[in-house]
CSV table of C-alpha atoms in Angstrom, one decimal:
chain,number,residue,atom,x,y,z
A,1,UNK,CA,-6.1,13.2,-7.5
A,2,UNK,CA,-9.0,11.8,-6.3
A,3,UNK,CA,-7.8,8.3,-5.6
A,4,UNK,CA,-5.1,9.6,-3.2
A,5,UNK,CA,-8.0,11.6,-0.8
A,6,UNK,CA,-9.5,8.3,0.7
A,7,UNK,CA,-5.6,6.7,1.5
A,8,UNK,CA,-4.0,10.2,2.3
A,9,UNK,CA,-7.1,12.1,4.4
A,10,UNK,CA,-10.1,11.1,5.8
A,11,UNK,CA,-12.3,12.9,3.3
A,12,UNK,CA,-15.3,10.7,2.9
A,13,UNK,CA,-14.9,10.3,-1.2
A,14,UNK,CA,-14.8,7.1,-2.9
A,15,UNK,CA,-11.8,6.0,-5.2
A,16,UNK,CA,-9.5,3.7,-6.7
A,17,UNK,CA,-7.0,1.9,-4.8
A,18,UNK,CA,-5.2,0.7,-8.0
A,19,UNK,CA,-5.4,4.1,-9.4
A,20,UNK,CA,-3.1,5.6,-6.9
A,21,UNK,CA,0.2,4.8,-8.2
A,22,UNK,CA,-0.9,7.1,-11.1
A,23,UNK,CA,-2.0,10.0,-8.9
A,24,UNK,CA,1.4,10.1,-7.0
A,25,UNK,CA,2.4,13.2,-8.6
A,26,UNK,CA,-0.1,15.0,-7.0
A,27,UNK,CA,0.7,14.7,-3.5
A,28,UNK,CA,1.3,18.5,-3.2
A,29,UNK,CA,-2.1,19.1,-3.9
A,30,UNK,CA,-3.4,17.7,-1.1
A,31,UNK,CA,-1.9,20.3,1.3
A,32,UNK,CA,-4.7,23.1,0.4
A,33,UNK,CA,-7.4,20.5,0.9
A,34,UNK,CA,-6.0,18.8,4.5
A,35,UNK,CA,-4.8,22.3,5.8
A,36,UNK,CA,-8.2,24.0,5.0
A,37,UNK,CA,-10.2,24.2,7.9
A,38,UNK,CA,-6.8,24.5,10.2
A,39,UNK,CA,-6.2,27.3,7.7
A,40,UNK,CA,-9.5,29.3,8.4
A,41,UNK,CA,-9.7,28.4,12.4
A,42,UNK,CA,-6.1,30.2,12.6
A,43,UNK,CA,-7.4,32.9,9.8
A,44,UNK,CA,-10.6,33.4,12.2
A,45,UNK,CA,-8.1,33.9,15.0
A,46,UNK,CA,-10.6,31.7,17.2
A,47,UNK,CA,-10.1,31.1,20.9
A,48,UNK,CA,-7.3,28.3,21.7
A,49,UNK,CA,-6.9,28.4,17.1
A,50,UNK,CA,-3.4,26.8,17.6
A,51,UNK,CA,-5.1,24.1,19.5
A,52,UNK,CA,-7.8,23.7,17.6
A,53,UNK,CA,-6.2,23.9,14.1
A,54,UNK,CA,-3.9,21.0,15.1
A,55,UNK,CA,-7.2,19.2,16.1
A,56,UNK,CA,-9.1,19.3,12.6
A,57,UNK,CA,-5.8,19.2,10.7
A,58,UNK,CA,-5.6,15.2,12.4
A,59,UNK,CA,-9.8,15.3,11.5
A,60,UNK,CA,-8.7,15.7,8.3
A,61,UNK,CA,-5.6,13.4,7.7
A,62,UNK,CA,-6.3,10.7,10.3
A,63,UNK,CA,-3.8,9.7,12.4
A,64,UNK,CA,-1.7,6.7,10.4
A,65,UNK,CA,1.0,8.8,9.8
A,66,UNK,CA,1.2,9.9,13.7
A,67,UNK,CA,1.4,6.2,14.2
A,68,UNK,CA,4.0,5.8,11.6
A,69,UNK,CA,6.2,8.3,13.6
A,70,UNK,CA,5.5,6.4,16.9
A,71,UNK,CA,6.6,2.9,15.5
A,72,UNK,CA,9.4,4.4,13.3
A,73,UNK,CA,10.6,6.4,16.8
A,74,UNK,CA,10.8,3.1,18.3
A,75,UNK,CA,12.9,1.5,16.0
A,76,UNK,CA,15.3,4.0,15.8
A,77,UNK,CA,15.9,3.9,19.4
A,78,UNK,CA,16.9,0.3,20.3
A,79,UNK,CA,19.8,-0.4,20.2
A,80,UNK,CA,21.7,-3.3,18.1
A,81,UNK,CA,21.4,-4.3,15.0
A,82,UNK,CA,19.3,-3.7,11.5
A,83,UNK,CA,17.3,-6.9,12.5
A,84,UNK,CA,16.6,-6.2,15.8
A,85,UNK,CA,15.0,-2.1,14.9
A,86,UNK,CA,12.7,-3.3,12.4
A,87,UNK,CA,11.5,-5.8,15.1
A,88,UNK,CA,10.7,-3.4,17.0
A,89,UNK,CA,9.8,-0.4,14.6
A,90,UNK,CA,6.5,-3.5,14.0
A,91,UNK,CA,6.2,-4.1,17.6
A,92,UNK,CA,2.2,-3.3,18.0
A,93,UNK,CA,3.7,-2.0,21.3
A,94,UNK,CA,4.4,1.5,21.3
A,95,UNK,CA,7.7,2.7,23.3
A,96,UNK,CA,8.8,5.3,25.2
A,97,UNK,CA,10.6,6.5,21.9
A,98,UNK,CA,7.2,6.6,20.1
A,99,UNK,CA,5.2,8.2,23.1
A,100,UNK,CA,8.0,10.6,23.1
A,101,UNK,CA,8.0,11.4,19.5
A,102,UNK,CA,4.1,12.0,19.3
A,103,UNK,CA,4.3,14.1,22.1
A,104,UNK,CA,6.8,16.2,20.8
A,105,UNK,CA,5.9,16.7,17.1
A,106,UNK,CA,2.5,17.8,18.6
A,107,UNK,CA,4.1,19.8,20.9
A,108,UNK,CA,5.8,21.9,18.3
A,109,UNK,CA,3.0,22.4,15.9
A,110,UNK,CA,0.6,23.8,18.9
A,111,UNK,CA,3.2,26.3,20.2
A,112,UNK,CA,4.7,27.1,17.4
A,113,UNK,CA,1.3,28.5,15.5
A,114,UNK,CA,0.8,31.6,17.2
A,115,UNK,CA,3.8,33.4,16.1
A,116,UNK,CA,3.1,32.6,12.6
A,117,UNK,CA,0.8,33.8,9.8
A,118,UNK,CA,-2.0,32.1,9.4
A,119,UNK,CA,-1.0,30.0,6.2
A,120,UNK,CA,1.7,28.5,7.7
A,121,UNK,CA,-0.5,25.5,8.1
A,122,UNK,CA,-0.8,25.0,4.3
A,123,UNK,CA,3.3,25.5,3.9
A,124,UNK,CA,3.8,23.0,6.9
A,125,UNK,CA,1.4,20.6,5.2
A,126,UNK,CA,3.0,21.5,1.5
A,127,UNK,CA,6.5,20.0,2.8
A,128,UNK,CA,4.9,17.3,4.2
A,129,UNK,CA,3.5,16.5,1.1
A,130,UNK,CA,6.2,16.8,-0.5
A,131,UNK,CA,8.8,15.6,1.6
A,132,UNK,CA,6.7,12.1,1.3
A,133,UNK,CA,6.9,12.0,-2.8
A,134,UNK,CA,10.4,12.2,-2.2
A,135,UNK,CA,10.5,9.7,0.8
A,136,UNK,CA,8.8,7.5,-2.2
A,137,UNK,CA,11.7,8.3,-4.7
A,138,UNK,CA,14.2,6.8,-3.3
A,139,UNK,CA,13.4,3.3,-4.5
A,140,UNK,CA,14.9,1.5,-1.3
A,141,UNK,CA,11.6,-0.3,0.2
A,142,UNK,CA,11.8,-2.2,3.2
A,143,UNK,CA,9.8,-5.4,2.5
A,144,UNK,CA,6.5,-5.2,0.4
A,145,UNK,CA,3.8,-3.2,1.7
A,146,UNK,CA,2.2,-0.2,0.9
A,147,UNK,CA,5.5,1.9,0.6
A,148,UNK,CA,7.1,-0.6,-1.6
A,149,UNK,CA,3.4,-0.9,-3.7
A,150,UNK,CA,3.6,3.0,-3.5
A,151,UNK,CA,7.8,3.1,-5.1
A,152,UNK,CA,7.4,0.6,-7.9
A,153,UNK,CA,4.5,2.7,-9.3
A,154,UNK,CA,6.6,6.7,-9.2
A,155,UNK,CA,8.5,6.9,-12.1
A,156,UNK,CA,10.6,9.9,-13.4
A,157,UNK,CA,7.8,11.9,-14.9
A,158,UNK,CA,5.8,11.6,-12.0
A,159,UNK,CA,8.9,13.0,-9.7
A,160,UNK,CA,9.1,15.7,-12.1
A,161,UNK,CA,5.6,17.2,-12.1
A,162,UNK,CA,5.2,16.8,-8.6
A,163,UNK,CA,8.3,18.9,-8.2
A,164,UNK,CA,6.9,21.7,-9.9
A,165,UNK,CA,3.6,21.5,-8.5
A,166,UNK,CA,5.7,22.1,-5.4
A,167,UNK,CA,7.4,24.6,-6.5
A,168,UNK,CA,4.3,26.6,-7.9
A,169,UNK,CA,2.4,26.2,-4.6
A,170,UNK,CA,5.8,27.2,-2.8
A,171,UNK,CA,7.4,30.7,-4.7
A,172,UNK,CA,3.7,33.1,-4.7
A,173,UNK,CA,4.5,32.8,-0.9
A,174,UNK,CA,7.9,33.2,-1.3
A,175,UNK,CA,7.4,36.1,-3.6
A,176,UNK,CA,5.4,38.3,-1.2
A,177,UNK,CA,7.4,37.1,2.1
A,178,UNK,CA,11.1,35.9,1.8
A,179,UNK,CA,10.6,34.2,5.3
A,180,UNK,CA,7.9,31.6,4.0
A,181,UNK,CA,11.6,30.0,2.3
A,182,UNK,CA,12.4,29.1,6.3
A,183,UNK,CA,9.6,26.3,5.5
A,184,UNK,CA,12.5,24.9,3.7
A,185,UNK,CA,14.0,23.7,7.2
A,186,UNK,CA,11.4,21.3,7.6
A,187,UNK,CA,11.9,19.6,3.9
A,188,UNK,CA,15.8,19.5,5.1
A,189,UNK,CA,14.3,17.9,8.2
A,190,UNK,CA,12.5,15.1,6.6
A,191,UNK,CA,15.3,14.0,4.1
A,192,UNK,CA,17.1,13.8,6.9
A,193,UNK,CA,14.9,11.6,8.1
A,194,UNK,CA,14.8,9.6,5.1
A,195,UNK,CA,18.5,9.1,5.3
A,196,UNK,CA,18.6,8.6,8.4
A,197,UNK,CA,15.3,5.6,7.7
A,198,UNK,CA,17.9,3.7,4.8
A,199,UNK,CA,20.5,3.7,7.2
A,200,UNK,CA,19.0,2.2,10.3
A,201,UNK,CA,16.5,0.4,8.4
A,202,UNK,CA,17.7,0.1,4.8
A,203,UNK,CA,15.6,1.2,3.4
A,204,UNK,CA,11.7,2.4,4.0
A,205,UNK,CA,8.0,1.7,4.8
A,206,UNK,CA,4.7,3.0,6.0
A,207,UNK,CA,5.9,3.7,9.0
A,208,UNK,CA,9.1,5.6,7.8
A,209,UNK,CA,7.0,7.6,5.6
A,210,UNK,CA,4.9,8.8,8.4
A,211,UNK,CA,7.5,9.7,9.9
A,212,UNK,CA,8.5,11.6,7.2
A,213,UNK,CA,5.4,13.5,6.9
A,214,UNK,CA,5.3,14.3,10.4
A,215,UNK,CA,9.0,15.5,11.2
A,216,UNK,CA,8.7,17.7,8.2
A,217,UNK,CA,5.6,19.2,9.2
A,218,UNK,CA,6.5,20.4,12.7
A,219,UNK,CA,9.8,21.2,11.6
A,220,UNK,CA,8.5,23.5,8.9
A,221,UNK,CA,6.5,25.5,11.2
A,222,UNK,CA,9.7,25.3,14.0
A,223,UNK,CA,12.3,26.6,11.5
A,224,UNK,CA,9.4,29.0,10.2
A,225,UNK,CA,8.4,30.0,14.3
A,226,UNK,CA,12.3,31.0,14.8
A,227,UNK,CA,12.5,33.2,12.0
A,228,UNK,CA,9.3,35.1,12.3
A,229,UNK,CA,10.6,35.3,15.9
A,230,UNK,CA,13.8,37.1,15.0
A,231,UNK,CA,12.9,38.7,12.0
A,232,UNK,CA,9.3,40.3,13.2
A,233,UNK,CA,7.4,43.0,11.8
């Protein structure tokens, strides 16, 4: 797993670019490592936590993927034809589409904190994760760079025990609190957005990924926000 912390976060560790096609698997590990400090700041219940938690999550995983969802925003907005959205989804010029995407998958994460427990940063970031090793199974890459590198080195196997990794972070929640399974929404949210990637794109890059990661974060802690919202206590 180490190999995937200097692409995926900004933790200052050293490791093997060529390696990381082989560490794949462990994307859903990442999630208690990058939601860690948000974790404790919202678990300290510190003044302005929802801010602040947003503010050393993006400390902790940079902000590529925030750019992803700006340029991938962009794209999906123009109109006409395949040709002309990837033109501008790798327009260095971010559009009203992207400004309006940043702003609003920020938006949700901040307001949406406060009426949640404080580990629904770790299940936000835990779809996120996850929703991007899927995002990576899907074998459609659009051109060659990193997500295409990132495609031809998943296989089966890899799919597999990522899954249950997943799955093992995922049910002790679950278990104790049936309403952690609203996190769920968000996952639907970024395979929507994966399908929704092949079709206007076909197929998927960096910046479709991002996006991934980022839709499916603020919509796990949305669809989680509703349902601690209506089903309190």
């Amino acid at each position: 797993m180490k190999n995937l912390l200097p692409f995926f976060t900004r933790i200052p560790v050293r490791g093997d670019f060529e390696k990381i096609r082989e560490e794949l698997w462990a994307l859903p590990l990442l999630a208690p490592l990058t939601s860690a400090l948000g974790t404790l700041v919202l678990y300290l219940n510190l003044p302005l936590a929802n801010v602040l938690a947003v503010l050393v999550l993006y400390l902790t995983i940079g902000l590529l993927h925030l750019d992803g969802l700006a340029d991938w925003a962009d794209g999906v907005m123009v109109k006409g034809d395949r040709e002309r959205k990837i033109m501008a989804m790798k327009d260095l010029n971010t559009g009203i589409a992207g400004l309006f995407a940043v702003i609003m998958v920020l938006f949700l994460q901040v307001y949406s904190l406060p009426l949640l427990p404080f580990y629904a940063l770790f299940l936000a970031e835990l779809n996120s994760k996850f929703a991007m090793l899927i995002a990576l199974a899907t074998k459609k890459p659009l051109g060659q760079g990193l997500g295409a590198y990132f495609m031809e080195g998943l296989n089966k196997k890899q799919l597999v025990l990522g899954t249950a990794l997943y799955l093992a972070l995922l049910l002790p929640f679950a278990y104790f609190d049936l309403r952690s399974l609203s996190s769920l929404a968000g996952l639907v949210a970024g395979i929507y957005v994966v399908r929704l990637s092949i079709k206007e794109f076909g197929g998927l890059n960096g910046d479709c990924i991002g996006a991934v990661a980022e839709i499916t974060r603020a919509g796990v802690l949305l669809g989680m926000a509703m349902v601690w919202s209506y089903f309190g206590g």
